[in-house]
Short mmCIF file of C-alpha atoms in Angstrom, two decimals:
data_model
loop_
_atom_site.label_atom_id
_atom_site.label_comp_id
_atom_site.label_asym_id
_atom_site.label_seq_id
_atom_site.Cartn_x
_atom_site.Cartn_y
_atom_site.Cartn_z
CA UNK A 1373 -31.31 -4.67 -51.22
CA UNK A 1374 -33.52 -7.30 -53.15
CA UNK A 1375 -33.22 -10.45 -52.22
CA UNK A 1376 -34.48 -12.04 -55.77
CA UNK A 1377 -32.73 -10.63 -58.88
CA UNK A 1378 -35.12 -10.29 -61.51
CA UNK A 1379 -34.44 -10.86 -65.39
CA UNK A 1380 -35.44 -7.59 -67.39
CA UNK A 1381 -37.22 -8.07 -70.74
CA UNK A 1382 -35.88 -6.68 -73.70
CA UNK A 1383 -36.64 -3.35 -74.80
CA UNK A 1384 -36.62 -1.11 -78.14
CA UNK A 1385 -34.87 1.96 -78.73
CA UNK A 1386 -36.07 2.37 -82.08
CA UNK A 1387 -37.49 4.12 -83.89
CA UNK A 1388 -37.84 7.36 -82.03
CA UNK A 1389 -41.63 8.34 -81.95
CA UNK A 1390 -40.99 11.53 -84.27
CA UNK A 1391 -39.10 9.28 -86.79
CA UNK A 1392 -41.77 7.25 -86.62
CA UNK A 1393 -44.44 10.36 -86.71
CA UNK A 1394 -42.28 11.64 -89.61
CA UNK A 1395 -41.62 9.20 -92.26
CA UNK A 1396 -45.86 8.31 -91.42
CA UNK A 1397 -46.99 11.66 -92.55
CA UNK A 1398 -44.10 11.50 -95.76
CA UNK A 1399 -45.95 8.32 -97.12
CA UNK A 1400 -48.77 9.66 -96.31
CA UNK A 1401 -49.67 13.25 -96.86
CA UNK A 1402 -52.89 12.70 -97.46
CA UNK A 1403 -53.25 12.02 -93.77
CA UNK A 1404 -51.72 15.56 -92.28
CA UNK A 1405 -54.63 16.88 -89.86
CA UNK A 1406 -56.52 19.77 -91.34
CA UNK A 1407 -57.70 23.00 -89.28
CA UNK A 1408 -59.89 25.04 -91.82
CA UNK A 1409 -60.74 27.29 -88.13
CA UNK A 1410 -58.49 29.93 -88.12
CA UNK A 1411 -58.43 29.63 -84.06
CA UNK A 1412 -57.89 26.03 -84.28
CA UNK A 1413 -54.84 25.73 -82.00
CA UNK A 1414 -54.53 22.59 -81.74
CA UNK A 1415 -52.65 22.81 -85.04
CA UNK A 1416 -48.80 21.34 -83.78
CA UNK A 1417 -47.55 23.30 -86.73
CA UNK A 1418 -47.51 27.14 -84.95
CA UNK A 1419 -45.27 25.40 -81.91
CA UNK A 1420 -42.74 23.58 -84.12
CA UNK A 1421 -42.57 27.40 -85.73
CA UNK A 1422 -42.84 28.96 -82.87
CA UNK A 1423 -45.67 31.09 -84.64
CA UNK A 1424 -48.46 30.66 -82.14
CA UNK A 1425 -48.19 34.05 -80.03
CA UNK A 1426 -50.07 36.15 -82.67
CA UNK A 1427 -53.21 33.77 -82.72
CA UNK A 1428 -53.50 33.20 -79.25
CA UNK A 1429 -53.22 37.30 -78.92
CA UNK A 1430 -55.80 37.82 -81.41
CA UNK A 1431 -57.97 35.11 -79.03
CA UNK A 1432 -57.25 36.66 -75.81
CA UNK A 1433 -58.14 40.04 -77.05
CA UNK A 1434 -61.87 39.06 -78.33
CA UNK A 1435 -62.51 37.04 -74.67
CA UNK A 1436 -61.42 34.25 -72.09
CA UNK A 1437 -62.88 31.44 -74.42
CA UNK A 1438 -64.02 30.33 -77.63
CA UNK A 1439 -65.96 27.38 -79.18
CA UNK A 1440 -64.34 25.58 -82.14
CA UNK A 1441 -66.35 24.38 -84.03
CA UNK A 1442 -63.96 21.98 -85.91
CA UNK A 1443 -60.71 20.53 -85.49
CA UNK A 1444 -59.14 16.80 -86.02
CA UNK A 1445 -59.89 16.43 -82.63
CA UNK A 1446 -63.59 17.73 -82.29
CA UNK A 1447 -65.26 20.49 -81.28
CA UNK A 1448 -63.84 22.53 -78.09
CA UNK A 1449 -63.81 25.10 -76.17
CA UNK A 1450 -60.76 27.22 -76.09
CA UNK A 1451 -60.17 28.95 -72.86
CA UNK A 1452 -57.21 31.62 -73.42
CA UNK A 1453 -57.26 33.74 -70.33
CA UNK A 1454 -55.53 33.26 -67.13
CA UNK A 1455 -58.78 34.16 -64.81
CA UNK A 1456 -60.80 32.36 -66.63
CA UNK A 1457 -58.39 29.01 -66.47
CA UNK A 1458 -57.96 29.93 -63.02
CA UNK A 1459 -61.90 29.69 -62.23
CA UNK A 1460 -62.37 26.69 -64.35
CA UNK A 1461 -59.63 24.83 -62.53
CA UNK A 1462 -61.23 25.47 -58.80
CA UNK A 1463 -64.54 23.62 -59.92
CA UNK A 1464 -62.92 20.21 -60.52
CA UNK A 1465 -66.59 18.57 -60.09
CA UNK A 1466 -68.35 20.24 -62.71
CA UNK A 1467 -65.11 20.07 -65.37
CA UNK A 1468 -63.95 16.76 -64.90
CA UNK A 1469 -60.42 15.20 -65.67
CA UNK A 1470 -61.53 11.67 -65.57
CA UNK A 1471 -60.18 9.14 -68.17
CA UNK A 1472 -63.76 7.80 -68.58
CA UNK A 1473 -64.86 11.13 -70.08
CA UNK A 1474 -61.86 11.52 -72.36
CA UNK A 1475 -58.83 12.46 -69.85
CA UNK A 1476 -56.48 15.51 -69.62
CA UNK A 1477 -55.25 16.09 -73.43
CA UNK A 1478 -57.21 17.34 -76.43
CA UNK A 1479 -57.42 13.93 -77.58
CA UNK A 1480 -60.46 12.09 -78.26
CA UNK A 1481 -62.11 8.54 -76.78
CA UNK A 1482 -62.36 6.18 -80.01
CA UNK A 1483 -66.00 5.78 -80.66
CA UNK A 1484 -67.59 1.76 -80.53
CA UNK A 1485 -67.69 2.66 -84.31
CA UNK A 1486 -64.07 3.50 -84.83
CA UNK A 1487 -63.27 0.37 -82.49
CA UNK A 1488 -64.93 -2.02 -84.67
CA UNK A 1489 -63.39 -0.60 -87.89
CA UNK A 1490 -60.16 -1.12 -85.99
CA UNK A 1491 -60.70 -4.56 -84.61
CA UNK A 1492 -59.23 -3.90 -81.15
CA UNK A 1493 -60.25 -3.45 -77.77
CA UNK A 1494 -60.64 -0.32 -75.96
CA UNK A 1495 -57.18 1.00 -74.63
CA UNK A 1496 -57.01 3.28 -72.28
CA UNK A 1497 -54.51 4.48 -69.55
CA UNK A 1498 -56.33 5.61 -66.29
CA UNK A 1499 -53.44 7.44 -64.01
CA UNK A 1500 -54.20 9.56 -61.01
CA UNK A 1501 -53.59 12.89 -63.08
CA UNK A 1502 -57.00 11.49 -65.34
CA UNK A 1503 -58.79 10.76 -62.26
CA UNK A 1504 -61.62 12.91 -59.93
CA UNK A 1505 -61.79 13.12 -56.12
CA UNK A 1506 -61.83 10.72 -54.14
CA UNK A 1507 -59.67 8.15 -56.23
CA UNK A 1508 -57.26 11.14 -57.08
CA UNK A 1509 -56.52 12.02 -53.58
CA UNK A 1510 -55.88 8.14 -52.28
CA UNK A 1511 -53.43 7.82 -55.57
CA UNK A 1512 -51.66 11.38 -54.95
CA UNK A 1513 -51.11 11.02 -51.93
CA UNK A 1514 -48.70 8.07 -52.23
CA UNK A 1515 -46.20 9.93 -54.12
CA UNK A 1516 -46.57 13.19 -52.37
CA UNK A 1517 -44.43 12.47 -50.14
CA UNK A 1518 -40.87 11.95 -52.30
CA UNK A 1519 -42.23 15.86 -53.41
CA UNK A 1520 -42.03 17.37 -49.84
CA UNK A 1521 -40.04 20.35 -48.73
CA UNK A 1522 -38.05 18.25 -46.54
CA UNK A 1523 -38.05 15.55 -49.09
CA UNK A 1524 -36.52 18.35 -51.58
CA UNK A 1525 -33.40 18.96 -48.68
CA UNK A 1526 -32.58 15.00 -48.72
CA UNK A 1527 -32.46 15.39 -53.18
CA UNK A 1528 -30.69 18.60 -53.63
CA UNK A 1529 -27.11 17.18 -52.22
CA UNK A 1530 -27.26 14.53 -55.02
CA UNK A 1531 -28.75 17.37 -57.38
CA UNK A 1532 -26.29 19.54 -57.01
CA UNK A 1533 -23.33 17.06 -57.66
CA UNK A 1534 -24.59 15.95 -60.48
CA UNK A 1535 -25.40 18.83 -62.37
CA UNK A 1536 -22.08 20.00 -61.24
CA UNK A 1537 -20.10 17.06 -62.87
CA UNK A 1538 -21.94 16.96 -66.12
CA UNK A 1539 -21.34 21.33 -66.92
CA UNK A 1540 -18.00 20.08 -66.33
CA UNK A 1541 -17.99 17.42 -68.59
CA UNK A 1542 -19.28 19.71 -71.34
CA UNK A 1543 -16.98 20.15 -74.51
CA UNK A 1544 -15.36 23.69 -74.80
CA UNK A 1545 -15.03 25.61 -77.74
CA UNK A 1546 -17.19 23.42 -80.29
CA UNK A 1547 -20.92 23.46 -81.05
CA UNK A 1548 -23.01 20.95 -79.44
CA UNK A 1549 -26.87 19.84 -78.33
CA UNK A 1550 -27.78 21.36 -75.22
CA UNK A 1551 -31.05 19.45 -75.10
CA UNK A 1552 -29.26 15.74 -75.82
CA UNK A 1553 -26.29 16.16 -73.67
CA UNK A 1554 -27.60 18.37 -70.83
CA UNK A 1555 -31.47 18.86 -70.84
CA UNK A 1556 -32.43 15.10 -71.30
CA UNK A 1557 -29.32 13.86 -69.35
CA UNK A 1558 -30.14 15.66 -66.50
CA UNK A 1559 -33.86 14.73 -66.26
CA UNK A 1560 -33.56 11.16 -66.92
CA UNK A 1561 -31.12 10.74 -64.75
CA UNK A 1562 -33.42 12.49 -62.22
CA UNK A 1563 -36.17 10.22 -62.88
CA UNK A 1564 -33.48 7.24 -62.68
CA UNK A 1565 -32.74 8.03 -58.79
CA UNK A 1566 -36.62 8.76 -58.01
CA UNK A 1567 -38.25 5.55 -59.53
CA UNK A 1568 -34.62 3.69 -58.35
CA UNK A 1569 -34.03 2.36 -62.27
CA UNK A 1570 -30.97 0.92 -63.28
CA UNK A 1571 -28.63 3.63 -64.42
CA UNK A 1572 -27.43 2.29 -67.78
CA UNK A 1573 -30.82 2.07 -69.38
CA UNK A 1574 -32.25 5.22 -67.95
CA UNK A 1575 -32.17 6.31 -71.47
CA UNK A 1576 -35.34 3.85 -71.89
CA UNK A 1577 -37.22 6.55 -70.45
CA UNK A 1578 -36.74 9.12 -72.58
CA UNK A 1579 -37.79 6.89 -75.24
CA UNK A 1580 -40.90 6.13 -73.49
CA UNK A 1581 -41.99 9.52 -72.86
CA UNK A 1582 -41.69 10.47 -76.49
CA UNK A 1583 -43.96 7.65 -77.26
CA UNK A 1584 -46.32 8.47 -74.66
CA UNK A 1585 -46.95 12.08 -74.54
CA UNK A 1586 -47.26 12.89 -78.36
CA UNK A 1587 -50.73 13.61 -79.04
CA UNK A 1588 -50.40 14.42 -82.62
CA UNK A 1589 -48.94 10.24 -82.90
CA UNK A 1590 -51.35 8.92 -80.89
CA UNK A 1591 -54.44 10.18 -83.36
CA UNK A 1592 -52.21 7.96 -86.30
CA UNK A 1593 -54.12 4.99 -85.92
CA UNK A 1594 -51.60 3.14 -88.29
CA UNK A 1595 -48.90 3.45 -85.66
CA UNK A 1596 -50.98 2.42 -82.57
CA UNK A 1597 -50.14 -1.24 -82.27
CA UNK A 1598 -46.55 0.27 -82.28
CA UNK A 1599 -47.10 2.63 -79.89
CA UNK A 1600 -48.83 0.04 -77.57
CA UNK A 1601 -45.80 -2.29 -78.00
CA UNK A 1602 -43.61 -0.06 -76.75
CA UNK A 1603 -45.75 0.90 -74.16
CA UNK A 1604 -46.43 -2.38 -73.35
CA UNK A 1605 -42.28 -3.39 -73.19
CA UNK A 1606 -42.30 -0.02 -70.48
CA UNK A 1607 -44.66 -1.91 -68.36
CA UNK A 1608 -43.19 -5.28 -68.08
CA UNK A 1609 -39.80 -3.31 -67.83
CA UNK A 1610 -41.41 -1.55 -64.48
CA UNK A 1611 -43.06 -4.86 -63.72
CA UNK A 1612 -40.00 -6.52 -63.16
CA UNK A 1613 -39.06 -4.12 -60.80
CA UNK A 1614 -41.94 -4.33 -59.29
CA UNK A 1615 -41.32 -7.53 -58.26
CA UNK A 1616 -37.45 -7.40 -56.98
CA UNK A 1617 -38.86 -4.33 -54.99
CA UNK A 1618 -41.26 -6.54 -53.38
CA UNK A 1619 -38.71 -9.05 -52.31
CA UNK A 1620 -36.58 -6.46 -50.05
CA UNK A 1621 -36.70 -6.82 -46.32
CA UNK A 1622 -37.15 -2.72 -46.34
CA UNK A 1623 -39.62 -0.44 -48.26
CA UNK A 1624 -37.34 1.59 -50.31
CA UNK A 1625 -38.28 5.56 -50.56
CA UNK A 1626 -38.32 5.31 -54.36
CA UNK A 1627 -41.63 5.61 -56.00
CA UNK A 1628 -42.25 2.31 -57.09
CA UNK A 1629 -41.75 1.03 -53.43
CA UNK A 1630 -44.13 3.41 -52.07
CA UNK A 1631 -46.53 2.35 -54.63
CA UNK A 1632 -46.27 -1.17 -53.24
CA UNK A 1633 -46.42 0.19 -49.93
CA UNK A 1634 -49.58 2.13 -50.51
CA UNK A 1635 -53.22 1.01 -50.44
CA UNK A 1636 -54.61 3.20 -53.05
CA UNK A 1637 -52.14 1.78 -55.71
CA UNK A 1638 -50.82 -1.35 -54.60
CA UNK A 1639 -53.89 -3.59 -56.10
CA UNK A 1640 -53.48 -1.18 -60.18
CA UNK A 1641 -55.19 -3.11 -62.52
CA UNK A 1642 -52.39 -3.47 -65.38
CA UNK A 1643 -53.70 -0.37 -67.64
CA UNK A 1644 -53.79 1.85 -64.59
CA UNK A 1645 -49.79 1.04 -63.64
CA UNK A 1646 -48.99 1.67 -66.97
CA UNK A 1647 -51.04 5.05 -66.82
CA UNK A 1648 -49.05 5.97 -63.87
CA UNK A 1649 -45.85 5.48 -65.17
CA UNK A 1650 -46.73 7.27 -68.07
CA UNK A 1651 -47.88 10.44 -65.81
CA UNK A 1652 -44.66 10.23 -63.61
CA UNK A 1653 -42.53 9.55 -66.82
CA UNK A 1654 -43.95 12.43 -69.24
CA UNK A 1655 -44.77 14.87 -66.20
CA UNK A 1656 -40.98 14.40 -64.61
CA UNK A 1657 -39.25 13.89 -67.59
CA UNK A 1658 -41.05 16.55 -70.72
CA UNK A 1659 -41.66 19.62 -68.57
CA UNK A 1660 -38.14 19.85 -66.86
CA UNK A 1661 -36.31 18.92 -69.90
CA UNK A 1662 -38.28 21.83 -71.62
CA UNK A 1663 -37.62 24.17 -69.51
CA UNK A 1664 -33.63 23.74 -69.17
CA UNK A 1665 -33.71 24.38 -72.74
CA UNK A 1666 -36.16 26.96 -72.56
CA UNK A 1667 -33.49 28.83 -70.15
CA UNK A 1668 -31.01 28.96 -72.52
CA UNK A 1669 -33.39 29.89 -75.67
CA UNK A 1670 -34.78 32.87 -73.64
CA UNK A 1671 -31.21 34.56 -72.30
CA UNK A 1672 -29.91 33.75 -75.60
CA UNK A 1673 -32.74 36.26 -77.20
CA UNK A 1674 -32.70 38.10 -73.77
CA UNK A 1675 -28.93 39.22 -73.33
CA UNK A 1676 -29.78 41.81 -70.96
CA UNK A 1677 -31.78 39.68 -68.61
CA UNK A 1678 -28.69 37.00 -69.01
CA UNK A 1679 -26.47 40.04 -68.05
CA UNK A 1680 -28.98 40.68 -65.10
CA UNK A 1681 -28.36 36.83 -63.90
CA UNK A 1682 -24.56 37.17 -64.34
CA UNK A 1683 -24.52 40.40 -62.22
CA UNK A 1684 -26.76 38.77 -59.57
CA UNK A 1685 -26.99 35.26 -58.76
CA UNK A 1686 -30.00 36.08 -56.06
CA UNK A 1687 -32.11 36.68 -59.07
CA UNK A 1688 -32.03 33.24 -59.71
CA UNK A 1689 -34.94 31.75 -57.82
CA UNK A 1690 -37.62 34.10 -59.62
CA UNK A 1691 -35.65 33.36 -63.04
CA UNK A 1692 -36.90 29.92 -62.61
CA UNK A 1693 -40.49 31.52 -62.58
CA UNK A 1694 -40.29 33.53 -65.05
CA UNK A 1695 -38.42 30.95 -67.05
CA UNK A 1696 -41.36 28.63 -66.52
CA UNK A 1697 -43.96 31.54 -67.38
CA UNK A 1698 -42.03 32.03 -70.94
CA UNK A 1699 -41.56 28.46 -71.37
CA UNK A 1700 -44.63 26.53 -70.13
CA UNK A 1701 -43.83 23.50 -71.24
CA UNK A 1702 -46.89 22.13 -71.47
CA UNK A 1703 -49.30 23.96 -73.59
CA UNK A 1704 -52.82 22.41 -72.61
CA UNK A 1705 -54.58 20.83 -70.60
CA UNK A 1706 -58.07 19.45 -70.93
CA UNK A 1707 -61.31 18.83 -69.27
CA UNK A 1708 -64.76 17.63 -69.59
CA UNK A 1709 -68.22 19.20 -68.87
CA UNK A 1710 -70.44 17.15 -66.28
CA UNK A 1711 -73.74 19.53 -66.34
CA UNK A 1712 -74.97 22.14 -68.63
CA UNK A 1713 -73.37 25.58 -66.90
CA UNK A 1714 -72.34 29.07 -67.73
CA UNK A 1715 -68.81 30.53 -67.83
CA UNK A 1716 -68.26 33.74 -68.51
CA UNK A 1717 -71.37 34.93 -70.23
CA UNK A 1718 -70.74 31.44 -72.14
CA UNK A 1719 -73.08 28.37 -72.23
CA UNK A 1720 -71.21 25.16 -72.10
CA UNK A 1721 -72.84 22.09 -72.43
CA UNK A 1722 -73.23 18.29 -70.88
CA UNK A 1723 -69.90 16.38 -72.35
CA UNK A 1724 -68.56 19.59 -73.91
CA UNK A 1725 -64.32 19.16 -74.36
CA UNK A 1726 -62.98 22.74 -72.44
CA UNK A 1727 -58.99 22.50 -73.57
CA UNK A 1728 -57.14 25.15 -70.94
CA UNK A 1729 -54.37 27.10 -73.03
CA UNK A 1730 -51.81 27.20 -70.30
CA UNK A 1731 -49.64 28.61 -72.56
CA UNK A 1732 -51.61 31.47 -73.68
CA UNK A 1733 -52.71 32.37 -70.11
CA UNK A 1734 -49.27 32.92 -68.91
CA UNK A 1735 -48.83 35.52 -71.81
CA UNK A 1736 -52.35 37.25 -70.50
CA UNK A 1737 -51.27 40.82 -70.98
CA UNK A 1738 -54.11 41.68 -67.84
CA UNK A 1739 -52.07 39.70 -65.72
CA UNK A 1740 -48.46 40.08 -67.07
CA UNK A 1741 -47.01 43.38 -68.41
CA UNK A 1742 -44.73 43.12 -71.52
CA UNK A 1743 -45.86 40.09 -71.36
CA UNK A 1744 -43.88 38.12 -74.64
CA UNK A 1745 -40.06 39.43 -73.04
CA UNK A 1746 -38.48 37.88 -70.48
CA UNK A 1747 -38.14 39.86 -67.21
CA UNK A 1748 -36.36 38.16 -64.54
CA UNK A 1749 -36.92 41.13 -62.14
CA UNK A 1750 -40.77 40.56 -62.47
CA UNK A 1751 -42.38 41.17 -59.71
CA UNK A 1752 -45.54 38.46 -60.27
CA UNK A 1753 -43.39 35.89 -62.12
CA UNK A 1754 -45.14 33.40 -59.95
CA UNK A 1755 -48.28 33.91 -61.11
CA UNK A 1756 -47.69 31.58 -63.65
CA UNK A 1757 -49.61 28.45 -64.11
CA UNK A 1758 -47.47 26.54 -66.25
CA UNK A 1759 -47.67 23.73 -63.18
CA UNK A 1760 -51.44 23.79 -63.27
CA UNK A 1761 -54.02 25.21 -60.75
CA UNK A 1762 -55.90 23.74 -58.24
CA UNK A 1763 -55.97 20.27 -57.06
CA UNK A 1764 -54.44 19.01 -60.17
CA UNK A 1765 -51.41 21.69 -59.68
CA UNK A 1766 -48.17 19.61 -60.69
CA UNK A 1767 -47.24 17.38 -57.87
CA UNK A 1768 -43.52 17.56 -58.75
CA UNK A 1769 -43.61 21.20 -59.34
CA UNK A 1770 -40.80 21.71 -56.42
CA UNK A 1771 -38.32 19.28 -57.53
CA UNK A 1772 -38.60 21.05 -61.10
CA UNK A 1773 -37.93 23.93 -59.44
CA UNK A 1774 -35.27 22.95 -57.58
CA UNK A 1775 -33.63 20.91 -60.57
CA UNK A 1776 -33.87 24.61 -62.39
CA UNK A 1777 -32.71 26.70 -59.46
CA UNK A 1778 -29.27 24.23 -59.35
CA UNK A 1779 -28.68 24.77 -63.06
CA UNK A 1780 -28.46 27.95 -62.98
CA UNK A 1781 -26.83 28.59 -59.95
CA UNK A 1782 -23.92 25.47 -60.73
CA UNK A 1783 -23.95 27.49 -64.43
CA UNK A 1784 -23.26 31.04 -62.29
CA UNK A 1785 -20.53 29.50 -60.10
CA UNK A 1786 -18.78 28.24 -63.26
CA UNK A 1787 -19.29 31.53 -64.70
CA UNK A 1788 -21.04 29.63 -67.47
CA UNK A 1789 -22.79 31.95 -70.77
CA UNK A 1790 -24.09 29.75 -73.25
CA UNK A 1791 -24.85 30.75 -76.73
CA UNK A 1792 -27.13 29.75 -79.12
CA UNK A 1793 -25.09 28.73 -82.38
CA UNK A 1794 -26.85 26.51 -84.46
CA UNK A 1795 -29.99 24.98 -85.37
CA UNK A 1796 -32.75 24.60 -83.04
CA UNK A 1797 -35.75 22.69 -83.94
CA UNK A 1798 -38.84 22.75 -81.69
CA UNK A 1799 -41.46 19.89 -80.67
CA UNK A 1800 -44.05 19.54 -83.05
CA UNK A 1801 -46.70 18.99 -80.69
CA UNK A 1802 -49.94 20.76 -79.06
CA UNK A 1803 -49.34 19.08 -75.59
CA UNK A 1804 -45.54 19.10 -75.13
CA UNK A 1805 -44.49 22.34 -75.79
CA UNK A 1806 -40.67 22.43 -76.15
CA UNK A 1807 -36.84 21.87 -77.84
CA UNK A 1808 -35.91 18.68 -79.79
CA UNK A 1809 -32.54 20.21 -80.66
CA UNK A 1810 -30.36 23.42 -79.76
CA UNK A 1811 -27.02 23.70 -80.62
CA UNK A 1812 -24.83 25.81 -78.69
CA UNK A 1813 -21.34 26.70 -77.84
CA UNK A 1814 -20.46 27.93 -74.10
CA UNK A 1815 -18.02 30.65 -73.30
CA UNK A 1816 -17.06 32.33 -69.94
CA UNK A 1817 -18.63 35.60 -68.37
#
């Protein structure tokens, strides 16, 4: 227990960052992104539409990457194939993550030009996800740990409960969000236990990660003193506990007391704690929440494979991976070129931007058969990479499982079917790839 109690600083909870993104673009049209490229998919329009399959096809069948030209974010290379991901990943020193060459997102690094027209300093978020070997490793390695097998056992009691207690608290015979009340509350509340944050405002972090993992907001340069405020209000939030964590007489096993604990992290400058949290936030908070939602999209339009899952509840562990290969809920990541090299019959240059299509690779019809239905019988269902490949491979990826594998199997001991009956509205992002709203009703199997 902390010895000290800390005050907490006030914090906003509005507006939301789409409302924000939203009523931007309606007093401003003129400001909408263009993509004249007709392989420019880093258009957020074909996700919110859910239009994108055909295009990425279309890419996959001419080769495993492209060069665009032109897009709001710069030229880059498209890489659409799962092999070809796959063999980009394992060089890590030649395509480089590193925040100081532009980071893991299709965004750009303002130029010194577009600084001075702004008047503000360089911001940037440096997190271990952004970072190359050997400052990576030191930084992963702290939190590795809470993301153990064994440390997956200690989490799945408390997992379990949970879940259980809020499919029982669901409403019964009227329509309702499945991503407010059960895809968001179960994440958050997830993230709540791991960084040990006070229960009552673990709706804060939602908030946050909307804020901080939109990359279509952060190239609205109108909202970026916004976004950095609220960014900003995150930090001294997680400051604060910071320092009441430092005050107990025993390291706690939540992740902001190992960070104290830890030599690679305890001496962050301020932008690289803040980077952190934003990784641990958006990577344990986005994906998940995606993906429970994703679940219930894909055995709504699958009712045989839900049938399948209602027959057999052993199915359930490679459900989860095949749920995560239809879902991938996040659609790209990016990297940088360090030398001039060759990839696949392609020359890429010195500082070339090489954006990795998760999502298109886990539809890669030379790795996955049938690949666009869902299958939960399929054999290679793990041969997804919607957690990444390579050193950079999700380091939460098991607790996501194992959040997923409890859903479904607390949903199958309740004898659970939930139905799709009312609007559903997808993120309109190229990053984030998931549900802002489902409505649903549940019934009984």
């Amino acid at each position: 227990m902390a010895t000290a109690a800390v005050t907490r600083p006030e914090c906003r909870t509005s507006p939301t960052a789409y409302g924000a993104l939203t009523q931007h673009f309606a007093e401003h049209p003129e400001e909408r992104p263009e993509h004249p490229h007709k392989w420019d998919v880093s258009r957020s329009d074909i996700y919110a539409n859910n239009t994108w399959h055909p295009i990425f096809r279309e890419m996959r069948e001419a080769g495993p990457l492209h060069y665009i030209p032109e897009s709001p974010f710069g030229p880059y290379w498209a890489v659409v194939q799962h092999k070809a991901i796959q063999h980009i990943e394992a060089l890590p020193e030649i395509f480089s993550s590193s925040w100081e060459h532009g980071g893991i997102t299709i965004l750009n690094r303002l130029s010194e030009e577009e600084l001075a027209e702004t008047g503000v300093d360089r911001r940037e978020l440096p997190m271990f996800i952004a970072m190359d070997r050997p400052q990576h490793t030191g930084q992963r390695r702290t939190v590795a740990p809470k993301f153990t097998p064994s440390g997956m056992a200690e989490m799945e009691v408390e997992i379990r409960q949970r879940t259980g207690e809020l499919l029982d608290s669901l409403p019964r015979g009227e329509v309702f969000d499945w991503v407010d009340k059960v895809s968001i509350e179960l994440t958050t509340g997830m993230l709540a236990i791991l960084f040990g944050f006070p229960w009552e405002d673990r709706r804060l972090l939602t908030f946050w990660s909307d804020w901080a993992g939109d990359t279509e907001l952060a190239t609205v340069r109108a909202l970026d003193e916004q976004r950095w405020g609220f960014l900003h209000e995150m930090a001294a939030y997680f400051q604060s506990l910071w320092v009441e964590r430092t005050h107990d007489k025993e390291p706690g096993d939540d992740l902001i007391s190992m960070m104290i604990h830890s030599e690679a992290m305890n001496q962050m400058r301020p932008e690289e704690f803040m980077g952190n949290l934003v990784l641990l936030i958006v990577g344990g908070n986005d994906t998940t929440r995606n993906t429970m939602s994703g679940i219930i999209h894909s055995f709504d339009k699958f009712p045989d494979q839900r049938k399948l899952f209602e027959q057999d509840p052993s199915l359930i562990p490679n459900a989860v991976q095949e749920c995560l290969r239809m879902q991938t809920p996040l659609a790209h990541m990016r990297r940088t070129c360090t030398e001039d090299t060759e990839v696949f019959g392609q020359q890429i240059k010195k500082g070339d931007k090489v954006v990795l299509w998760y999502l298109s690779a886990n539809r890669d019809e030379q790795v996955f058969e049938d690949p666009d239905k869902l299958d939960i019988t399929r054999e290679n269902a793990r041969r997804h990479i919607a957690f990444g490949y390579g050193i950079h491979r999700c380091v939460g990826a098991r607790l996501a499982e194992l959040q997923l594998r409890v859903l479904l199997e607390e949903m199958h001991k309740r004898r659970m079917r939930v139905h799709v009956a009312g609007d559903v509205e997808r993120v309109r992002a190229n990053f984030v790839h998931g549900f802002r709203k489902m409505e649903v009703e549940i019934t009984e199997f």
